[in-house]
Short mmCIF file of C-alpha atoms in Angstrom, two decimals:
data_model
loop_
_atom_site.label_atom_id
_atom_site.label_comp_id
_atom_site.label_asym_id
_atom_site.label_seq_id
_atom_site.Cartn_x
_atom_site.Cartn_y
_atom_site.Cartn_z
CA UNK J 26 17.34 -9.20 -15.47
CA UNK J 27 15.64 -12.50 -16.40
CA UNK J 28 15.84 -13.20 -20.10
CA UNK J 29 12.55 -13.49 -21.94
CA UNK J 30 13.27 -16.75 -23.69
CA UNK J 31 10.84 -19.52 -24.44
CA UNK J 32 10.83 -22.21 -21.73
CA UNK J 33 11.81 -25.74 -22.72
CA UNK J 34 8.89 -27.98 -23.71
CA UNK J 35 7.76 -29.82 -20.61
CA UNK J 36 6.43 -33.35 -20.28
CA UNK J 37 4.36 -35.03 -17.61
CA UNK J 38 2.54 -33.23 -14.77
CA UNK J 39 4.36 -29.94 -15.35
CA UNK J 40 3.16 -29.71 -18.95
CA UNK J 41 0.06 -27.75 -17.94
CA UNK J 42 1.67 -25.91 -15.01
CA UNK J 43 1.19 -22.21 -15.78
CA UNK J 44 3.37 -21.36 -12.79
CA UNK J 45 6.46 -23.19 -14.09
CA UNK J 46 7.86 -20.03 -15.80
CA UNK J 47 7.98 -18.39 -12.35
CA UNK J 48 10.51 -20.89 -11.04
CA UNK J 49 13.60 -18.91 -10.05
CA UNK J 50 11.87 -15.59 -10.69
CA UNK J 51 10.01 -15.36 -7.38
CA UNK J 52 10.82 -16.88 -3.99
CA UNK J 53 9.62 -20.45 -3.47
CA UNK J 54 7.23 -19.32 -0.71
CA UNK J 55 5.53 -16.84 -3.03
CA UNK J 56 5.32 -19.40 -5.82
CA UNK J 57 3.69 -21.97 -3.55
CA UNK J 58 1.23 -19.37 -2.25
CA UNK J 59 0.32 -18.45 -5.83
CA UNK J 60 -0.32 -22.10 -6.68
CA UNK J 61 -2.82 -22.63 -3.87
CA UNK J 62 -4.49 -19.19 -3.86
CA UNK J 63 -8.17 -19.08 -4.73
CA UNK J 64 -8.38 -15.43 -5.83
CA UNK J 65 -8.49 -15.21 -9.66
CA UNK J 66 -7.75 -18.06 -12.08
CA UNK J 67 -4.31 -19.74 -12.08
CA UNK J 68 -3.38 -18.33 -15.50
CA UNK J 69 -4.38 -14.85 -14.35
CA UNK J 70 -2.19 -15.16 -11.25
CA UNK J 71 0.73 -16.38 -13.36
CA UNK J 72 0.36 -13.60 -15.93
CA UNK J 73 0.00 -10.89 -13.29
CA UNK J 74 3.12 -12.10 -11.50
CA UNK J 75 5.19 -12.04 -14.69
CA UNK J 76 3.93 -8.55 -15.51
CA UNK J 77 4.64 -7.42 -11.93
CA UNK J 78 8.26 -8.49 -12.42
CA UNK J 79 8.61 -6.03 -15.28
CA UNK J 80 8.05 -8.37 -18.22
CA UNK J 81 6.25 -6.99 -21.25
CA UNK J 82 3.07 -8.62 -22.54
CA UNK J 83 5.10 -10.15 -25.34
CA UNK J 84 7.75 -11.38 -22.92
CA UNK J 85 5.15 -12.91 -20.63
CA UNK J 86 3.56 -14.68 -23.61
CA UNK J 87 6.91 -16.12 -24.63
CA UNK J 88 7.62 -17.39 -21.12
CA UNK J 89 4.17 -18.98 -20.90
CA UNK J 90 4.53 -20.55 -24.32
CA UNK J 91 1.38 -18.87 -25.61
CA UNK J 92 0.26 -15.90 -27.63
CA UNK J 93 0.20 -12.25 -26.67
CA UNK J 94 -3.60 -12.04 -26.89
CA UNK J 95 -3.84 -14.79 -24.25
CA UNK J 96 -1.87 -12.58 -21.86
CA UNK J 97 -4.15 -9.64 -22.59
CA UNK J 98 -7.23 -11.84 -22.09
CA UNK J 99 -5.91 -12.93 -18.69
CA UNK J 100 -5.30 -9.32 -17.67
CA UNK J 101 -8.71 -8.23 -18.91
CA UNK J 102 -10.40 -11.01 -16.96
CA UNK J 103 -8.52 -10.14 -13.80
CA UNK J 104 -9.29 -6.45 -14.24
CA UNK J 105 -12.99 -7.22 -14.63
CA UNK J 106 -12.97 -9.41 -11.53
CA UNK J 107 -11.15 -6.78 -9.44
CA UNK J 108 -12.93 -3.78 -11.01
CA UNK J 109 -9.61 -1.94 -11.10
CA UNK J 110 -10.27 0.40 -14.00
CA UNK J 111 -8.22 -1.06 -16.85
CA UNK J 112 -4.70 0.04 -15.90
CA UNK J 113 -2.29 -2.78 -15.05
CA UNK J 114 -0.40 -1.06 -12.18
CA UNK J 115 -3.75 -0.31 -10.50
CA UNK J 116 -4.82 -3.93 -11.07
CA UNK J 117 -1.69 -5.16 -9.28
CA UNK J 118 -2.30 -2.77 -6.42
CA UNK J 119 -5.91 -3.98 -6.16
CA UNK J 120 -4.96 -7.65 -5.94
CA UNK J 121 -2.25 -6.99 -3.36
CA UNK J 122 -4.83 -5.17 -1.25
CA UNK J 123 -7.09 -8.24 -1.42
CA UNK J 124 -6.68 -10.23 1.82
CA UNK J 125 -6.85 -13.55 -0.01
CA UNK J 126 -4.10 -12.83 -2.55
CA UNK J 127 -0.43 -13.70 -1.84
CA UNK J 128 1.76 -10.66 -1.28
CA UNK J 129 4.93 -10.33 -3.37
CA UNK J 130 8.15 -11.26 -1.62
CA UNK J 131 11.67 -9.91 -2.26
CA UNK J 132 13.95 -12.32 -4.10
CA UNK J 133 16.86 -11.62 -1.77
CA UNK J 134 16.91 -13.41 1.56
CA UNK J 135 18.82 -10.50 3.07
CA UNK J 136 16.69 -7.69 4.52
CA UNK J 137 16.31 -4.84 2.02
CA UNK J 138 15.82 -1.33 3.32
CA UNK J 139 13.17 0.67 1.45
CA UNK J 140 14.52 3.78 -0.27
CA UNK J 141 13.59 7.22 0.99
CA UNK J 142 11.11 8.67 -1.49
CA UNK J 143 10.48 12.39 -1.75
CA UNK J 144 7.03 13.98 -1.94
CA UNK J 145 6.92 13.94 -5.74
CA UNK J 146 8.00 10.30 -5.93
CA UNK J 147 5.31 9.28 -3.45
CA UNK J 148 2.74 11.16 -5.52
CA UNK J 149 3.76 9.39 -8.74
CA UNK J 150 3.78 5.99 -7.04
CA UNK J 151 0.31 6.60 -5.62
CA UNK J 152 -0.87 7.65 -9.06
CA UNK J 153 0.28 4.32 -10.51
CA UNK J 154 -1.44 2.42 -7.70
CA UNK J 155 -4.76 4.19 -8.12
CA UNK J 156 -4.95 4.28 -11.91
CA UNK J 157 -4.19 7.97 -12.41
CA UNK J 158 -2.10 8.87 -15.46
CA UNK J 159 0.91 11.16 -15.20
CA UNK J 160 -0.88 13.65 -17.46
CA UNK J 161 -3.82 13.89 -15.05
CA UNK J 162 -1.48 14.06 -12.10
CA UNK J 163 0.44 16.90 -13.75
CA UNK J 164 -2.81 18.76 -14.34
CA UNK J 165 -3.90 18.36 -10.73
CA UNK J 166 -0.52 19.51 -9.43
CA UNK J 167 -0.28 22.31 -12.01
CA UNK J 168 3.15 21.27 -13.19
CA UNK J 169 4.57 20.34 -16.60
CA UNK J 170 4.21 16.66 -17.49
CA UNK J 171 7.92 16.55 -18.33
CA UNK J 172 8.68 17.28 -14.66
CA UNK J 173 6.79 14.14 -13.62
CA UNK J 174 8.57 12.15 -16.32
CA UNK J 175 11.82 13.02 -14.55
CA UNK J 176 10.25 12.06 -11.22
CA UNK J 177 9.16 8.77 -12.76
CA UNK J 178 12.73 7.98 -13.72
CA UNK J 179 13.96 8.76 -10.21
CA UNK J 180 11.27 6.54 -8.74
CA UNK J 181 12.15 3.60 -11.00
CA UNK J 182 15.84 4.02 -10.16
CA UNK J 183 15.21 4.10 -6.42
CA UNK J 184 12.92 1.06 -6.50
CA UNK J 185 15.15 -0.80 -8.99
CA UNK J 186 12.04 -1.20 -11.15
CA UNK J 187 11.70 -1.57 -14.90
CA UNK J 188 8.31 0.03 -15.37
CA UNK J 189 5.15 1.23 -13.60
CA UNK J 190 3.81 -2.26 -12.81
CA UNK J 191 7.17 -3.28 -11.39
CA UNK J 192 7.19 -0.10 -9.25
CA UNK J 193 3.93 -1.18 -7.63
CA UNK J 194 5.26 -4.67 -6.89
CA UNK J 195 8.47 -3.23 -5.44
CA UNK J 196 6.49 -0.86 -3.22
CA UNK J 197 4.71 -3.86 -1.72
CA UNK J 198 7.86 -5.98 -1.55
CA UNK J 199 9.61 -3.25 0.45
CA UNK J 200 6.57 -2.59 2.67
CA UNK J 201 6.26 0.97 1.43
CA UNK J 202 2.67 -0.17 0.99
CA UNK J 203 0.92 -2.60 3.31
CA UNK J 204 -2.69 -3.68 3.62
CA UNK J 205 -3.03 -1.42 6.62
CA UNK J 206 -1.32 1.53 4.97
CA UNK J 207 -1.77 2.13 1.25
CA UNK J 208 -3.71 4.38 -1.12
CA UNK J 209 -7.28 3.32 -1.74
CA UNK J 210 -8.52 2.52 -5.21
CA UNK J 211 -10.49 5.49 -6.56
CA UNK J 212 -13.82 3.66 -6.43
CA UNK J 213 -13.66 3.09 -2.65
CA UNK J 214 -12.06 6.39 -1.70
CA UNK J 215 -14.34 8.27 0.74
CA UNK J 216 -16.32 10.80 -1.24
CA UNK J 217 -15.37 9.33 -4.60
CA UNK J 218 -17.76 10.09 -7.47
CA UNK J 219 -20.27 7.63 -8.82
CA UNK J 220 -18.61 4.81 -10.88
CA UNK J 221 -20.39 6.14 -13.96
CA UNK J 222 -18.21 9.25 -13.74
CA UNK J 223 -14.44 9.51 -14.11
CA UNK J 224 -13.50 7.74 -10.89
CA UNK J 225 -9.85 7.57 -11.93
CA UNK J 226 -9.40 11.32 -11.68
CA UNK J 227 -6.64 12.69 -9.42
CA UNK J 228 -9.15 14.18 -7.02
CA UNK J 229 -11.01 10.87 -6.74
CA UNK J 230 -7.76 9.10 -5.94
CA UNK J 231 -6.87 11.72 -3.38
CA UNK J 232 -3.88 12.96 -5.39
CA UNK J 233 -4.98 16.44 -6.30
CA UNK J 234 -5.88 17.90 -2.94
CA UNK J 235 -3.71 16.32 -0.31
CA UNK J 236 -0.21 16.47 1.06
CA UNK J 237 2.14 13.55 0.54
CA UNK J 238 4.39 13.13 3.55
CA UNK J 239 8.03 12.38 2.86
CA UNK J 240 7.80 9.32 5.07
CA UNK J 241 5.17 7.90 2.73
CA UNK J 242 2.54 7.62 5.45
CA UNK J 243 0.27 10.54 4.61
CA UNK J 244 -2.11 10.26 1.70
CA UNK J 245 -4.90 12.56 2.82
CA UNK J 246 -8.33 11.23 1.86
CA UNK J 247 -6.83 8.37 -0.10
CA UNK J 248 -5.58 6.52 2.97
CA UNK J 249 -7.53 3.29 3.40
CA UNK J 250 -7.02 0.11 5.35
CA UNK J 251 -7.53 -2.70 2.87
CA UNK J 252 -9.62 -5.70 3.63
CA UNK J 253 -12.52 -3.86 5.32
#
């Protein structure tokens, strides 16, 4: 687990390099792709990557040598640009679905087999990706919220993830989600309500009225090929 310590003060060309804190935290190929990407601002890409790795807002601010509100401002700006509904895991899912944004890569060079997720774990993961809270998911599935809290722990353990945002990154790293096979954001789900209504509801995301296959490939009405 990378320590959230302040980076040494840099001099020269690297002094203004917002991607420097990512050195050693993501593969070199991903880092280079993040540097040259044109989707979102550089600071937004750097902040989102740190958050996707499981860092807290405070930890990301420390690594970037700035203040916590600067991290929040970067996330807010990215959320507004992607229209992802204000929840960070859904924001990450939205940018990974964007054809112009670099996909996250596993740190290990050795092939990593994706874990086998059960139906409940797939449902919780899809909820994160589409901006649905566990409380709303519990209501739609008519089960106690504490049951999904236990599922959440199992999911994090299987994905070796620290939190919800990290779960979404790991799902993309392991190709559980791909741009051809992932849950749609609520706003572009077929039959989703008008944006002025609660588009982050479980039914809008396709979570309340569909069957989640154990192989992770069935999401009912929420299936969507990104990049259309």
